[in-house]
GROMACS .gro file of C-alpha atoms in nm:
model
  380
    1MET     CA    1  -0.481   5.199   5.534
    2SER     CA    2  -0.442   5.557   5.703
    3VAL     CA    3  -0.757   5.655   5.735
    4PHE     CA    4  -0.943   5.746   6.064
    5ILE     CA    5  -1.319   5.791   6.247
    6ARG     CA    6  -1.281   6.089   6.413
    7ASP     CA    7  -1.606   6.098   6.593
    8ALA     CA    8  -1.951   5.835   6.541
    9VAL     CA    9  -2.301   5.885   6.584
   10ARG     CA   10  -2.593   5.723   6.529
   11THR     CA   11  -2.943   5.822   6.724
   12PRO     CA   12  -3.172   5.569   6.875
   13ARG     CA   13  -3.396   5.314   6.752
   14GLY     CA   14  -3.733   5.365   6.785
   15LYS     CA   15  -4.008   5.112   6.691
   16ALA     CA   16  -4.101   5.108   6.287
   17ARG     CA   17  -4.465   5.199   6.393
   18PRO     CA   18  -4.718   5.549   6.350
   19ASP     CA   19  -4.623   5.575   6.671
   20GLY     CA   20  -4.300   5.439   6.640
   21GLY     CA   21  -4.040   5.739   6.858
   22LEU     CA   22  -3.893   5.835   6.558
   23ALA     CA   23  -4.224   5.768   6.283
   24ALA     CA   24  -4.259   6.155   6.247
   25LEU     CA   25  -3.977   6.261   6.150
   26GLN     CA   26  -3.837   6.189   5.714
   27PRO     CA   27  -3.552   6.035   5.705
   28HIS     CA   28  -3.311   6.307   5.597
   29GLU     CA   29  -3.378   6.491   5.920
   30LEU     CA   30  -3.248   6.266   6.130
   31VAL     CA   31  -2.907   6.176   5.900
   32THR     CA   32  -2.895   6.625   6.012
   33GLY     CA   33  -3.001   6.585   6.367
   34LEU     CA   34  -2.669   6.375   6.338
   35VAL     CA   35  -2.479   6.597   6.147
   36ASP     CA   36  -2.606   6.923   6.428
   37GLY     CA   37  -2.421   6.642   6.610
   38LEU     CA   38  -2.159   6.624   6.504
   39GLU     CA   39  -2.130   6.961   6.479
   40ALA     CA   40  -2.204   7.055   6.888
   41ARG     CA   41  -1.878   6.707   6.929
   42GLY     CA   42  -1.639   6.977   6.745
   43ALA     CA   43  -1.578   6.838   6.403
   44ASP     CA   44  -1.676   7.036   6.114
   45PRO     CA   45  -1.878   6.757   5.905
   46ARG     CA   46  -2.048   6.960   5.648
   47SER     CA   47  -1.730   7.026   5.500
   48VAL     CA   48  -1.652   6.702   5.384
   49ASP     CA   49  -1.549   6.674   4.969
   50GLN     CA   50  -1.776   6.273   4.977
   51PHE     CA   51  -2.075   6.127   5.154
   52THR     CA   52  -2.147   5.785   5.132
   53LEU     CA   53  -2.472   5.679   5.307
   54GLY     CA   54  -2.663   5.376   5.309
   55ALA     CA   55  -3.064   5.287   5.281
   56VAL     CA   56  -3.163   4.970   5.191
   57GLY     CA   57  -3.549   5.075   5.057
   58GLN     CA   58  -3.514   5.349   4.814
   59ILE     CA   59  -3.842   5.476   4.743
   60GLY     CA   60  -4.089   5.697   4.869
   61ALA     CA   61  -3.945   5.898   5.157
   62GLN     CA   62  -3.624   5.746   5.062
   63GLY     CA   63  -3.612   5.771   4.678
   64GLY     CA   64  -3.473   6.035   4.494
   65HIS     CA   65  -3.119   5.977   4.513
   66PRO     CA   66  -3.120   5.928   4.990
   67ALA     CA   67  -2.766   6.062   5.024
   68MET     CA   68  -2.857   6.362   4.748
   69VAL     CA   69  -3.089   6.501   4.952
   70ALA     CA   70  -2.979   6.453   5.305
   71LYS     CA   71  -2.655   6.655   5.171
   72MET     CA   72  -2.985   6.976   5.099
   73TYR     CA   73  -3.072   6.928   5.442
   74ALA     CA   74  -2.837   6.906   5.601
   75GLY     CA   75  -2.594   7.228   5.411
   76LEU     CA   76  -2.393   7.049   5.325
   77GLY     CA   77  -2.093   7.195   5.056
   78ASP     CA   78  -2.195   7.197   4.706
   79GLY     CA   79  -1.850   7.125   4.603
   80CYS     CA   80  -1.967   6.745   4.813
   81VAL     CA   81  -1.980   6.468   4.650
   82VAL     CA   82  -2.235   6.184   4.696
   83HIS     CA   83  -2.331   5.851   4.664
   84SER     CA   84  -2.639   5.675   4.760
   85LEU     CA   85  -2.579   5.295   4.851
   86ASN     CA   86  -2.777   4.965   4.903
   87ASN     CA   87  -2.584   4.676   4.959
   88PHE     CA   88  -2.831   4.517   5.161
   89CYS     CA   89  -2.806   4.452   5.554
   90ALA     CA   90  -2.443   4.551   5.533
   91SER     CA   91  -2.491   4.919   5.389
   92GLY     CA   92  -2.425   5.096   5.625
   93LEU     CA   93  -2.060   4.918   5.633
   94SER     CA   94  -2.007   4.929   5.309
   95ALA     CA   95  -2.045   5.278   5.274
   96ILE     CA   96  -1.813   5.343   5.538
   97GLY     CA   97  -1.566   5.102   5.382
   98LEU     CA   98  -1.638   5.262   5.013
   99ALA     CA   99  -1.514   5.638   5.232
  100ALA     CA  100  -1.220   5.535   5.372
  101ASN     CA  101  -1.089   5.352   5.028
  102ALA     CA  102  -1.130   5.677   4.965
  103VAL     CA  103  -0.939   5.909   5.131
  104ALA     CA  104  -0.717   5.635   5.154
  105ALA     CA  105  -0.639   5.699   4.821
  106GLY     CA  106  -0.667   6.066   4.830
  107GLN     CA  107  -0.956   6.080   4.599
  108ALA     CA  108  -1.056   6.270   4.992
  109CYS     CA  109  -1.007   6.414   5.302
  110GLU     CA  110  -1.258   6.380   5.494
  111ALA     CA  111  -1.540   6.222   5.435
  112LEU     CA  112  -1.923   6.113   5.613
  113ALA     CA  113  -2.091   5.769   5.518
  114GLY     CA  114  -2.271   5.565   5.769
  115GLY     CA  115  -2.644   5.505   5.702
  116VAL     CA  116  -3.007   5.531   5.727
  117GLU     CA  117  -3.373   5.357   5.747
  118MET     CA  118  -3.765   5.472   5.832
  119MET     CA  119  -3.900   5.186   5.840
  120SER     CA  120  -4.153   5.356   5.959
  121ARG     CA  121  -4.256   5.503   5.640
  122VAL     CA  122  -4.016   5.284   5.411
  123PRO     CA  123  -4.118   4.905   5.540
  124PHE     CA  124  -4.021   4.581   5.506
  125MET     CA  125  -3.945   4.462   5.059
  126ALA     CA  126  -4.159   4.815   5.024
  127ASP     CA  127  -3.971   4.898   4.673
  128ARG     CA  128  -4.178   4.519   4.541
  129ALA     CA  129  -3.823   4.486   4.315
  130ASP     CA  130  -3.954   4.186   3.997
  131TYR     CA  131  -3.634   4.006   4.165
  132TYR     CA  132  -3.922   3.918   4.484
  133THR     CA  133  -4.073   3.699   4.305
  134ALA     CA  134  -3.832   3.675   3.980
  135ALA     CA  135  -3.931   3.250   3.865
  136ASP     CA  136  -3.654   3.227   3.574
  137LEU     CA  137  -3.443   3.194   3.774
  138PRO     CA  138  -3.254   2.888   3.875
  139PRO     CA  139  -3.383   2.760   4.189
  140LEU     CA  140  -3.088   2.800   4.405
  141ARG     CA  141  -3.027   3.097   4.242
  142ARG     CA  142  -3.365   3.279   4.350
  143TYR     CA  143  -3.495   3.550   4.626
  144ILE     CA  144  -3.592   3.376   4.938
  145PRO     CA  145  -3.678   3.572   5.243
  146VAL     CA  146  -3.438   3.626   5.531
  147GLY     CA  147  -3.580   3.493   5.778
  148LEU     CA  148  -3.648   3.206   5.604
  149ALA     CA  149  -3.275   3.120   5.545
  150ALA     CA  150  -3.178   3.213   5.879
  151ASP     CA  151  -3.403   2.848   5.954
  152LEU     CA  152  -3.225   2.734   5.692
  153LEU     CA  153  -2.845   2.790   5.845
  154ALA     CA  154  -2.996   2.654   6.140
  155GLU     CA  155  -3.097   2.374   6.051
  156ASP     CA  156  -2.747   2.268   5.779
  157GLU     CA  157  -2.501   2.401   6.070
  158GLY     CA  158  -2.701   2.293   6.389
  159VAL     CA  159  -2.793   2.580   6.553
  160ALA     CA  160  -3.052   2.357   6.800
  161ARG     CA  161  -3.295   2.610   6.961
  162GLU     CA  162  -3.173   2.604   7.253
  163ALA     CA  163  -2.853   2.809   7.169
  164MET     CA  164  -3.125   3.048   6.976
  165ASP     CA  165  -3.325   3.134   7.256
  166SER     CA  166  -2.955   3.237   7.481
  167ALA     CA  167  -2.835   3.411   7.197
  168ALA     CA  168  -3.190   3.591   7.255
  169GLU     CA  169  -3.252   3.634   7.629
  170ARG     CA  170  -2.861   3.753   7.655
  171SER     CA  171  -2.893   4.051   7.410
  172GLN     CA  172  -3.222   4.150   7.579
  173ARG     CA  173  -3.082   4.203   7.954
  174LEU     CA  174  -2.777   4.292   7.847
  175ALA     CA  175  -2.943   4.600   7.609
  176ALA     CA  176  -3.151   4.691   7.873
  177SER     CA  177  -2.903   4.656   8.141
  178ALA     CA  178  -2.772   4.909   7.931
  179GLU     CA  179  -2.908   5.175   7.973
  180ALA     CA  180  -2.760   5.235   8.301
  181HIS     CA  181  -2.412   5.236   8.120
  182PRO     CA  182  -2.383   5.610   7.976
  183SER     CA  183  -2.090   5.587   7.804
  184PHE     CA  184  -2.229   5.276   7.721
  185ASN     CA  185  -2.430   5.556   7.475
  186ALA     CA  186  -2.164   5.755   7.495
  187SER     CA  187  -2.300   5.937   7.076
  188ARG     CA  188  -2.602   5.805   7.057
  189ILE     CA  189  -2.776   6.134   7.016
  190ALA     CA  190  -3.116   6.201   7.066
  191SER     CA  191  -3.364   6.206   6.847
  192ASN     CA  192  -3.743   6.384   6.815
  193GLY     CA  193  -3.765   6.342   7.174
  194LEU     CA  194  -3.614   6.005   7.191
  195ASP     CA  195  -3.343   5.934   7.379
  196ARG     CA  196  -3.333   5.546   7.482
  197ASP     CA  197  -3.338   5.193   7.180
  198GLU     CA  198  -3.677   5.181   7.226
  199ALA     CA  199  -3.798   4.832   7.103
  200VAL     CA  200  -3.554   4.627   7.410
  201ARG     CA  201  -3.813   4.419   7.612
  202PRO     CA  202  -3.613   4.217   7.844
  203THR     CA  203  -3.790   3.837   7.776
  204THR     CA  204  -3.709   3.537   8.019
  205ILE     CA  205  -3.560   3.169   7.939
  206GLU     CA  206  -3.967   3.029   8.036
  207LYS     CA  207  -4.095   3.279   7.777
  208LEU     CA  208  -3.893   3.240   7.432
  209THR     CA  209  -3.930   2.806   7.469
  210ALA     CA  210  -4.282   2.897   7.449
  211LEU     CA  211  -4.285   3.061   7.141
  212PRO     CA  212  -4.367   2.893   6.791
  213PRO     CA  213  -4.160   2.875   6.549
  214ALA     CA  214  -4.226   3.247   6.275
  215PHE     CA  215  -4.164   3.170   5.946
  216GLY     CA  216  -4.376   2.851   5.810
  217GLU     CA  217  -4.622   3.056   5.571
  218TRP     CA  218  -4.261   3.234   5.381
  219GLY     CA  219  -4.182   2.829   5.321
  220ARG     CA  220  -4.527   2.715   5.119
  221GLU     CA  221  -4.474   3.047   4.953
  222TYR     CA  222  -4.151   2.988   4.909
  223ALA     CA  223  -4.129   2.612   4.867
  224ASP     CA  224  -4.081   2.612   4.428
  225ALA     CA  225  -3.725   2.841   4.564
  226LEU     CA  226  -3.673   2.629   4.839
  227GLN     CA  227  -3.588   2.234   4.641
  228ARG     CA  228  -3.693   2.083   5.029
  229THR     CA  229  -3.878   2.066   5.340
  230ALA     CA  230  -3.745   2.369   5.504
  231VAL     CA  231  -3.757   2.323   5.910
  232HIS     CA  232  -3.816   2.581   6.112
  233SER     CA  233  -3.690   2.713   6.474
  234HIS     CA  234  -3.649   3.086   6.456
  235THR     CA  235  -3.964   3.209   6.663
  236VAL     CA  236  -4.026   3.585   6.665
  237ALA     CA  237  -3.833   3.699   6.904
  238HIS     CA  238  -3.504   3.523   6.706
  239ALA     CA  239  -3.594   3.797   6.471
  240PRO     CA  240  -3.419   4.130   6.484
  241PRO     CA  241  -3.712   4.468   6.558
  242MET     CA  242  -3.819   4.632   6.277
  243VAL     CA  243  -3.690   5.008   6.359
  244ASP     CA  244  -3.566   5.364   6.244
  245GLY     CA  245  -3.230   5.453   6.283
  246ALA     CA  246  -2.942   5.618   6.154
  247ALA     CA  247  -2.581   5.666   6.200
  248LEU     CA  248  -2.263   5.919   6.055
  249ALA     CA  249  -1.859   5.763   6.056
  250LEU     CA  250  -1.654   6.112   5.994
  251LEU     CA  251  -1.347   5.959   5.803
  252SER     CA  252  -1.004   6.204   5.767
  253SER     CA  253  -0.665   6.175   5.611
  254ASP     CA  254  -0.554   6.378   5.942
  255PRO     CA  255  -0.501   6.089   6.287
  256ARG     CA  256  -0.573   6.471   6.539
  257ASN     CA  257  -0.833   6.443   6.737
  258ALA     CA  258  -0.907   6.094   6.565
  259ARG     CA  259  -1.143   5.817   6.855
  260ALA     CA  260  -0.964   5.540   6.665
  261ARG     CA  261  -0.780   5.460   6.299
  262ILE     CA  262  -0.943   5.217   6.088
  263VAL     CA  263  -0.668   4.872   6.084
  264GLY     CA  264  -0.912   4.644   5.765
  265PHE     CA  265  -1.185   4.686   5.597
  266ALA     CA  266  -1.321   4.413   5.392
  267GLU     CA  267  -1.644   4.238   5.194
  268ALA     CA  268  -1.802   3.928   5.117
  269GLY     CA  269  -2.010   3.825   4.931
  270GLY     CA  270  -2.166   3.450   4.911
  271ASP     CA  271  -2.406   3.136   4.824
  272PRO     CA  272  -2.712   3.324   4.796
  273ARG     CA  273  -2.853   3.033   4.969
  274ALA     CA  274  -2.651   3.056   5.276
  275SER     CA  275  -2.742   3.365   5.299
  276LEU     CA  276  -2.631   3.474   5.565
  277THR     CA  277  -2.328   3.398   5.598
  278ALA     CA  278  -2.086   3.651   5.387
  279GLY     CA  279  -2.010   3.842   5.705
  280PHE     CA  280  -1.807   3.576   5.832
  281THR     CA  281  -1.604   3.553   5.525
  282ALA     CA  282  -1.570   3.888   5.552
  283MET     CA  283  -1.380   3.907   5.936
  284GLU     CA  284  -1.241   3.651   5.856
  285LYS     CA  285  -1.081   3.894   5.549
  286ALA     CA  286  -1.112   4.246   5.775
  287LEU     CA  287  -0.883   4.075   6.080
  288GLU     CA  288  -0.632   3.905   5.817
  289ARG     CA  289  -0.598   4.215   5.627
  290ALA     CA  290  -0.540   4.432   5.914
  291GLY     CA  291  -0.256   4.036   6.076
  292LEU     CA  292  -0.462   4.030   6.387
  293THR     CA  293  -0.688   3.758   6.534
  294LEU     CA  294  -0.975   3.734   6.740
  295PRO     CA  295  -0.808   3.699   6.992
  296ASP     CA  296  -0.686   4.052   7.003
  297MET     CA  297  -0.993   4.171   7.003
  298ASP     CA  298  -1.093   4.340   7.278
  299ARG     CA  299  -1.384   4.474   7.115
  300ILE     CA  300  -1.733   4.285   6.851
  301GLU     CA  301  -2.007   4.458   6.801
  302PHE     CA  302  -2.124   4.087   6.597
  303MET     CA  303  -2.475   4.197   6.360
  304GLU     CA  304  -2.776   3.979   6.498
  305ALA     CA  305  -2.921   3.879   6.180
  306PHE     CA  306  -3.116   3.681   6.298
  307ALA     CA  307  -3.033   3.423   6.626
  308VAL     CA  308  -2.867   3.196   6.412
  309THR     CA  309  -2.521   3.463   6.317
  310ILE     CA  310  -2.477   3.522   6.686
  311ALA     CA  311  -2.496   3.148   6.782
  312LYS     CA  312  -2.297   3.055   6.474
  313PHE     CA  313  -2.019   3.239   6.561
  314LEU     CA  314  -2.023   3.202   6.952
  315ARG     CA  315  -2.017   2.863   6.931
  316ASP     CA  316  -1.784   2.876   6.644
  317TYR     CA  317  -1.495   3.153   6.679
  318PRO     CA  318  -1.226   3.138   6.916
  319VAL     CA  319  -1.417   3.419   7.016
  320ASP     CA  320  -1.421   3.562   7.451
  321SER     CA  321  -1.855   3.654   7.467
  322GLU     CA  322  -1.771   3.855   7.760
  323ARG     CA  323  -1.592   4.069   7.464
  324VAL     CA  324  -1.937   4.048   7.244
  325ASN     CA  325  -2.229   4.251   7.211
  326VAL     CA  326  -2.181   4.370   7.568
  327SER     CA  327  -2.481   4.645   7.572
  328GLY     CA  328  -2.697   4.393   7.399
  329GLY     CA  329  -2.724   4.350   6.987
  330HIS     CA  330  -2.970   4.349   6.728
  331LEU     CA  331  -3.293   4.070   6.849
  332ALA     CA  332  -3.327   4.338   7.202
  333LYS     CA  333  -3.271   4.708   7.008
  334GLY     CA  334  -3.373   4.612   6.567
  335HIS     CA  335  -3.278   4.670   6.283
  336PRO     CA  336  -3.313   4.942   6.100
  337MET     CA  337  -3.158   4.820   5.764
  338GLY     CA  338  -2.946   5.016   5.577
  339ALA     CA  339  -2.804   5.189   5.851
  340THR     CA  340  -2.683   4.931   6.073
  341GLY     CA  341  -2.373   4.845   5.981
  342ALA     CA  342  -2.331   5.171   6.111
  343ILE     CA  343  -2.505   5.231   6.422
  344LEU     CA  344  -2.231   4.910   6.511
  345THR     CA  345  -1.928   5.088   6.402
  346SER     CA  346  -2.099   5.432   6.681
  347THR     CA  347  -2.111   5.161   6.928
  348LEU     CA  348  -1.864   4.939   6.888
  349LEU     CA  349  -1.635   5.314   6.954
  350ASP     CA  350  -1.838   5.334   7.263
  351VAL     CA  351  -1.789   5.061   7.413
  352LEU     CA  352  -1.412   5.036   7.315
  353ASP     CA  353  -1.356   5.404   7.524
  354ALA     CA  354  -1.530   5.263   7.778
  355ALA     CA  355  -1.339   4.972   7.792
  356GLN     CA  356  -1.048   5.089   7.750
  357GLY     CA  357  -0.929   4.883   7.487
  358ARG     CA  358  -0.760   4.882   7.206
  359TYR     CA  359  -0.869   4.680   6.982
  360GLY     CA  360  -1.196   4.601   6.756
  361LEU     CA  361  -1.440   4.433   6.514
  362VAL     CA  362  -1.734   4.511   6.351
  363VAL     CA  363  -1.947   4.244   6.160
  364SER     CA  364  -2.204   4.276   5.946
  365THR     CA  365  -2.371   4.011   5.702
  366GLY     CA  366  -2.691   4.039   5.556
  367ALA     CA  367  -2.987   3.834   5.296
  368GLN     CA  368  -2.879   3.621   4.936
  369GLY     CA  369  -2.457   3.658   5.003
  370VAL     CA  370  -2.337   4.035   5.120
  371GLY     CA  371  -2.123   4.098   5.414
  372ALA     CA  372  -1.907   4.359   5.604
  373ALA     CA  373  -1.627   4.354   5.847
  374MET     CA  374  -1.437   4.640   5.994
  375VAL     CA  375  -1.116   4.626   6.291
  376VAL     CA  376  -1.035   4.956   6.418
  377GLU     CA  377  -0.757   5.090   6.644
  378ARG     CA  378  -0.859   5.300   6.893
  379LEU     CA  379  -0.639   5.619   6.997
  380ALA     CA  380  -0.564   5.805   7.386
   0.00000   0.00000   0.00000
């Protein structure tokens, strides 16, 4: 794929509550700040041909075609084509991949893509979709909350509570230490005075083992859809905090001044009940399309959707853990749903630069069987 990432920037992640570091802003203000940031770093984001923006909660502050709203406030050109996208937690990475496809096909010379989610303004499941409670589908096709799906996956895959505690402790520890390494956050642009990921809370294994499972109530509420008795293992520490955030990537057909080249991209659908496994499938497809393997990857940003996903990845795949989520992950920093994949892409370019590595991989996975993955080659 002859598509290049000129730059990729992100906001810090602010706690999704009224006093959170980004909560006073509107979604379009986060996006506009990143457009300004790209411009300050020497790019020309306002002249792009296409703008694709992921957002999951497309209601209220994020309603009314959020990409179009952001285009207006950010001052993108009138001729810029815009798309708002919802692919659940893979939205941000799907947006980048679809924009890259447009550039590769010659439909755009330059494109802006990424995601935004203001969970302080648009909470989880705020759209109140009929599907969330629909009982006219076969039980195994009905919606279940992703935390409950994570419990089922841990049970089915034999992922032990100890492995999930270890994943949560590691994520928090690495995220806290990353603040002392400016190179890990070189593309993170302060917003509303916030210059750090504010949900990070270092902890200990002893504290983690004392926490009770968190999703038992959901198990009772969704008993008809489950058709089984769930073993609940995930605690609040095994779930990513709800946060606000945004990220954008500037894509081009021109390799000049680019930070990276997109080597392979893939999306995948999966079993809605196995839910969080489609990201693994997308990863395997993206690597195959790139003609590369996991051991070829110098850095990997693997979405810590819940602790079970990262624990399973490190257990089941031939990967060096020292190359994975080296600046911490979602269990510590939080999950701004539609922005996540784009935030991980920006993070990947930073940690690849810091390591002087060549190849990097980003993987996102989400509810009801959605997943996306991308392989990039860093350009010196």
